[in-house]
Coordinates of N, CA and C in Angstrom, one line a residue:
X35 N 0.8 -1.2 0.0 CA 0.0 0.0 0.0 C 0.9 1.3 0.0
X36 N 1.9 1.3 0.8 CA 2.8 2.4 0.9 C 3.5 2.7 -0.4
X37 N 3.9 1.6 -1.1 CA 4.6 1.7 -2.4 C 3.6 2.3 -3.4
X38 N 2.4 1.9 -3.4 CA 1.4 2.4 -4.3 C 1.2 3.9 -4.1
X39 N 1.1 4.3 -2.9 CA 0.9 5.7 -2.6 C 2.1 6.5 -3.0
X40 N 3.3 6.0 -2.7 CA 4.5 6.7 -3.1 C 4.6 6.8 -4.6
X41 N 4.3 5.8 -5.3 CA 4.3 5.8 -6.8 C 3.3 6.8 -7.4
X42 N 2.1 6.8 -6.7 CA 1.0 7.7 -7.2 C 1.5 9.2 -7.0
X43 N 2.1 9.5 -5.8 CA 2.5 10.8 -5.6 C 3.7 11.2 -6.5
X44 N 4.5 10.3 -6.8 CA 5.6 10.6 -7.7 C 5.1 10.9 -9.1
X45 N 4.1 10.1 -9.6 CA 3.5 10.3 -10.9 C 2.8 11.6 -11.0
X46 N 2.1 12.0 -9.9 CA 1.4 13.2 -9.9 C 2.4 14.4 -9.9
X47 N 3.5 14.3 -9.2 CA 4.4 15.4 -9.2 C 5.1 15.6 -10.5
X48 N 5.3 14.5 -11.3 CA 5.9 14.6 -12.6 C 4.9 15.2 -13.6
X49 N 3.7 15.1 -13.4 CA 2.7 15.6 -14.3 C 2.5 17.1 -14.1
X50 N 2.9 17.7 -13.0 CA 2.7 19.1 -12.7 C 3.7 19.9 -13.6
X51 N 3.3 21.0 -14.1 CA 4.2 21.8 -14.9 C 5.3 22.5 -14.1
X52 N 6.4 22.7 -14.6 CA 7.5 23.3 -13.9 C 7.2 24.8 -13.9
X53 N 7.5 25.5 -12.8 CA 7.2 26.9 -12.8 C 8.4 27.7 -13.3
X54 N 8.2 28.5 -14.3 CA 9.3 29.2 -14.9 C 9.5 30.5 -14.2
X55 N 10.7 31.0 -14.3 CA 11.0 32.3 -13.7 C 10.3 33.4 -14.5
X56 N 9.7 34.4 -13.9 CA 8.9 35.4 -14.6 C 9.9 36.3 -15.4
X57 N 9.3 37.0 -16.4 CA 10.1 38.0 -17.1 C 10.6 39.1 -16.1
X58 N 11.7 39.8 -16.4 CA 12.2 40.9 -15.5 C 11.1 42.0 -15.5
X59 N 11.2 42.8 -14.5 CA 10.3 43.9 -14.3 C 10.2 44.9 -15.4
X60 N 11.3 45.1 -16.1 CA 11.4 46.1 -17.2 C 11.1 45.4 -18.6
X61 N 10.6 44.2 -18.6 CA 10.4 43.5 -19.8 C 9.1 44.0 -20.5
X62 N 9.0 44.0 -21.8 CA 7.8 44.3 -22.5 C 6.8 43.3 -22.2
X63 N 5.5 43.7 -21.9 CA 4.5 42.7 -21.7 C 4.1 42.0 -22.9
X64 N 3.6 40.8 -22.7 CA 3.2 39.9 -23.9 C 2.3 40.6 -24.8
X65 N 1.4 41.4 -24.3 CA 0.5 42.1 -25.2 C 1.2 43.1 -26.2
X66 N 2.3 43.7 -25.7 CA 3.1 44.6 -26.5 C 3.9 43.8 -27.6
X67 N 4.4 42.7 -27.1 CA 5.2 41.8 -28.0 C 4.2 41.3 -29.2
X68 N 3.0 40.9 -28.8 CA 2.1 40.5 -29.8 C 1.7 41.6 -30.8
X69 N 1.5 42.8 -30.3 CA 1.2 43.9 -31.1 C 2.4 44.2 -32.1
X70 N 3.6 44.0 -31.7 CA 4.8 44.2 -32.5 C 4.8 43.2 -33.7
X71 N 4.5 41.9 -33.3 CA 4.5 40.8 -34.3 C 3.4 41.0 -35.3
X72 N 2.2 41.4 -34.8 CA 1.1 41.6 -35.7 C 1.3 42.7 -36.7
X73 N 2.2 43.6 -36.5 CA 2.5 44.7 -37.4 C 3.5 44.3 -38.5
X74 N 4.0 43.1 -38.4 CA 5.0 42.7 -39.5 C 4.2 42.5 -40.8
X75 N 4.7 42.9 -41.9 CA 4.0 42.9 -43.1 C 3.6 41.5 -43.6
X76 N 4.4 40.5 -43.2 CA 4.2 39.1 -43.6 C 3.3 38.3 -42.6
X77 N 2.9 38.9 -41.5 CA 2.2 38.2 -40.5 C 0.8 37.7 -40.9
X78 N 0.5 36.5 -40.6 CA -0.8 35.9 -40.9 C -1.5 35.6 -39.6
X79 N -0.9 34.7 -38.8 CA -1.5 34.4 -37.5 C -0.4 33.9 -36.5
X80 N -0.7 34.0 -35.2 CA 0.3 33.7 -34.2 C 0.1 32.2 -33.8
X81 N 1.2 31.5 -33.7 CA 1.1 30.1 -33.3 C 1.5 29.9 -31.8
X82 N 2.5 30.7 -31.4 CA 3.0 30.6 -30.0 C 3.6 31.9 -29.5
X83 N 3.3 32.3 -28.3 CA 4.0 33.4 -27.6 C 4.2 32.9 -26.2
X84 N 5.5 32.8 -25.8 CA 5.8 32.2 -24.5 C 7.0 32.8 -24.0
X85 N 7.1 32.9 -22.6 CA 8.3 33.4 -22.0 C 9.2 32.2 -21.8
X86 N 10.5 32.3 -22.2 CA 11.4 31.2 -22.0 C 12.3 31.4 -20.8
X87 N 12.6 30.4 -20.1 CA 13.5 30.4 -18.9 C 14.8 31.0 -19.2
X88 N 15.3 31.0 -20.4 CA 16.6 31.5 -20.8 C 16.6 33.0 -20.9
X89 N 15.4 33.6 -20.7 CA 15.4 35.1 -20.7 C 15.0 35.8 -21.9
X90 N 14.0 35.2 -22.7 CA 13.6 35.9 -23.9 C 12.1 35.5 -24.2
X91 N 11.4 36.3 -25.0 CA 10.1 36.0 -25.5 C 10.3 35.0 -26.7
X92 N 9.7 33.9 -26.7 CA 9.7 32.9 -27.8 C 8.4 33.2 -28.6
X93 N 8.6 33.5 -29.9 CA 7.4 33.7 -30.7 C 7.5 32.8 -31.9
X94 N 6.3 32.3 -32.3 CA 6.2 31.5 -33.5 C 5.0 32.0 -34.2
X95 N 5.1 32.3 -35.5 CA 3.9 32.7 -36.3 C 4.0 32.2 -37.7
X96 N 2.9 32.3 -38.4 CA 2.9 31.9 -39.8 C 2.7 33.1 -40.7
X97 N 3.4 33.1 -41.8 CA 3.3 34.2 -42.8 C 2.1 34.0 -43.7
X98 N 1.8 35.0 -44.5 CA 0.7 34.9 -45.4 C 0.8 33.8 -46.4
X99 N 2.1 33.4 -46.8 CA 2.3 32.3 -47.7 C 2.6 31.0 -47.0
X100 N 2.3 30.9 -45.7 CA 2.3 29.7 -45.0 C 3.6 29.3 -44.3
X101 N 4.7 30.1 -44.5 CA 6.0 29.8 -43.8 C 5.9 30.0 -42.3
X102 N 6.6 29.2 -41.6 CA 6.7 29.2 -40.2 C 7.9 30.1 -39.8
X103 N 7.7 31.1 -38.9 CA 8.8 32.0 -38.5 C 8.9 31.8 -36.9
X104 N 10.1 31.6 -36.5 CA 10.4 31.4 -35.1 C 11.3 32.6 -34.7
X105 N 11.0 33.3 -33.6 CA 11.8 34.4 -33.2 C 12.1 34.3 -31.7
X106 N 13.2 34.8 -31.2 CA 13.5 34.9 -29.8 C 13.8 36.4 -29.6
X107 N 12.9 37.0 -28.9 CA 13.0 38.5 -28.7 C 13.5 38.9 -27.4
X108 N 14.4 39.9 -27.4 CA 14.9 40.4 -26.1 C 13.8 41.0 -25.3
X109 N 13.7 40.7 -24.1 CA 12.5 41.1 -23.3 C 12.4 42.6 -23.1
X110 N 13.4 43.3 -23.1 CA 13.4 44.8 -22.9 C 13.2 45.6 -24.2
X111 N 14.1 45.3 -25.2 CA 14.1 46.0 -26.4 C 13.1 45.5 -27.4
X112 N 12.8 44.2 -27.4 CA 11.9 43.6 -28.3 C 12.6 43.2 -29.6
X113 N 13.9 43.4 -29.7 CA 14.7 43.1 -30.9 C 15.0 41.6 -30.9
X114 N 15.0 41.0 -32.1 CA 15.3 39.6 -32.2 C 16.7 39.3 -31.7
X115 N 16.9 38.2 -31.0 CA 18.2 37.7 -30.5 C 18.7 36.6 -31.4
X116 N 20.0 36.5 -31.4 CA 20.7 35.4 -32.1 C 20.4 34.1 -31.3
X117 N 20.3 33.0 -32.0 CA 20.0 31.7 -31.4 C 21.2 31.1 -30.7

């Protein structure tokens, strides 16, 4: 019984998402990052906008001709970062 309970607790803890460090206080908010991306001339729709633990906004969107674009944006300036 004790092994079953331990295994169940371990499985449940593995299923919980890891908590990421939040963006710095001077980072552009996600809404502003989205607005910047939507203004790109080739923008069609957003696939992903997420804060990455490595310290940047991760953006994935599709262009009008269907290409996938992946960007890593500096949290303060909003400028693309090198990978």
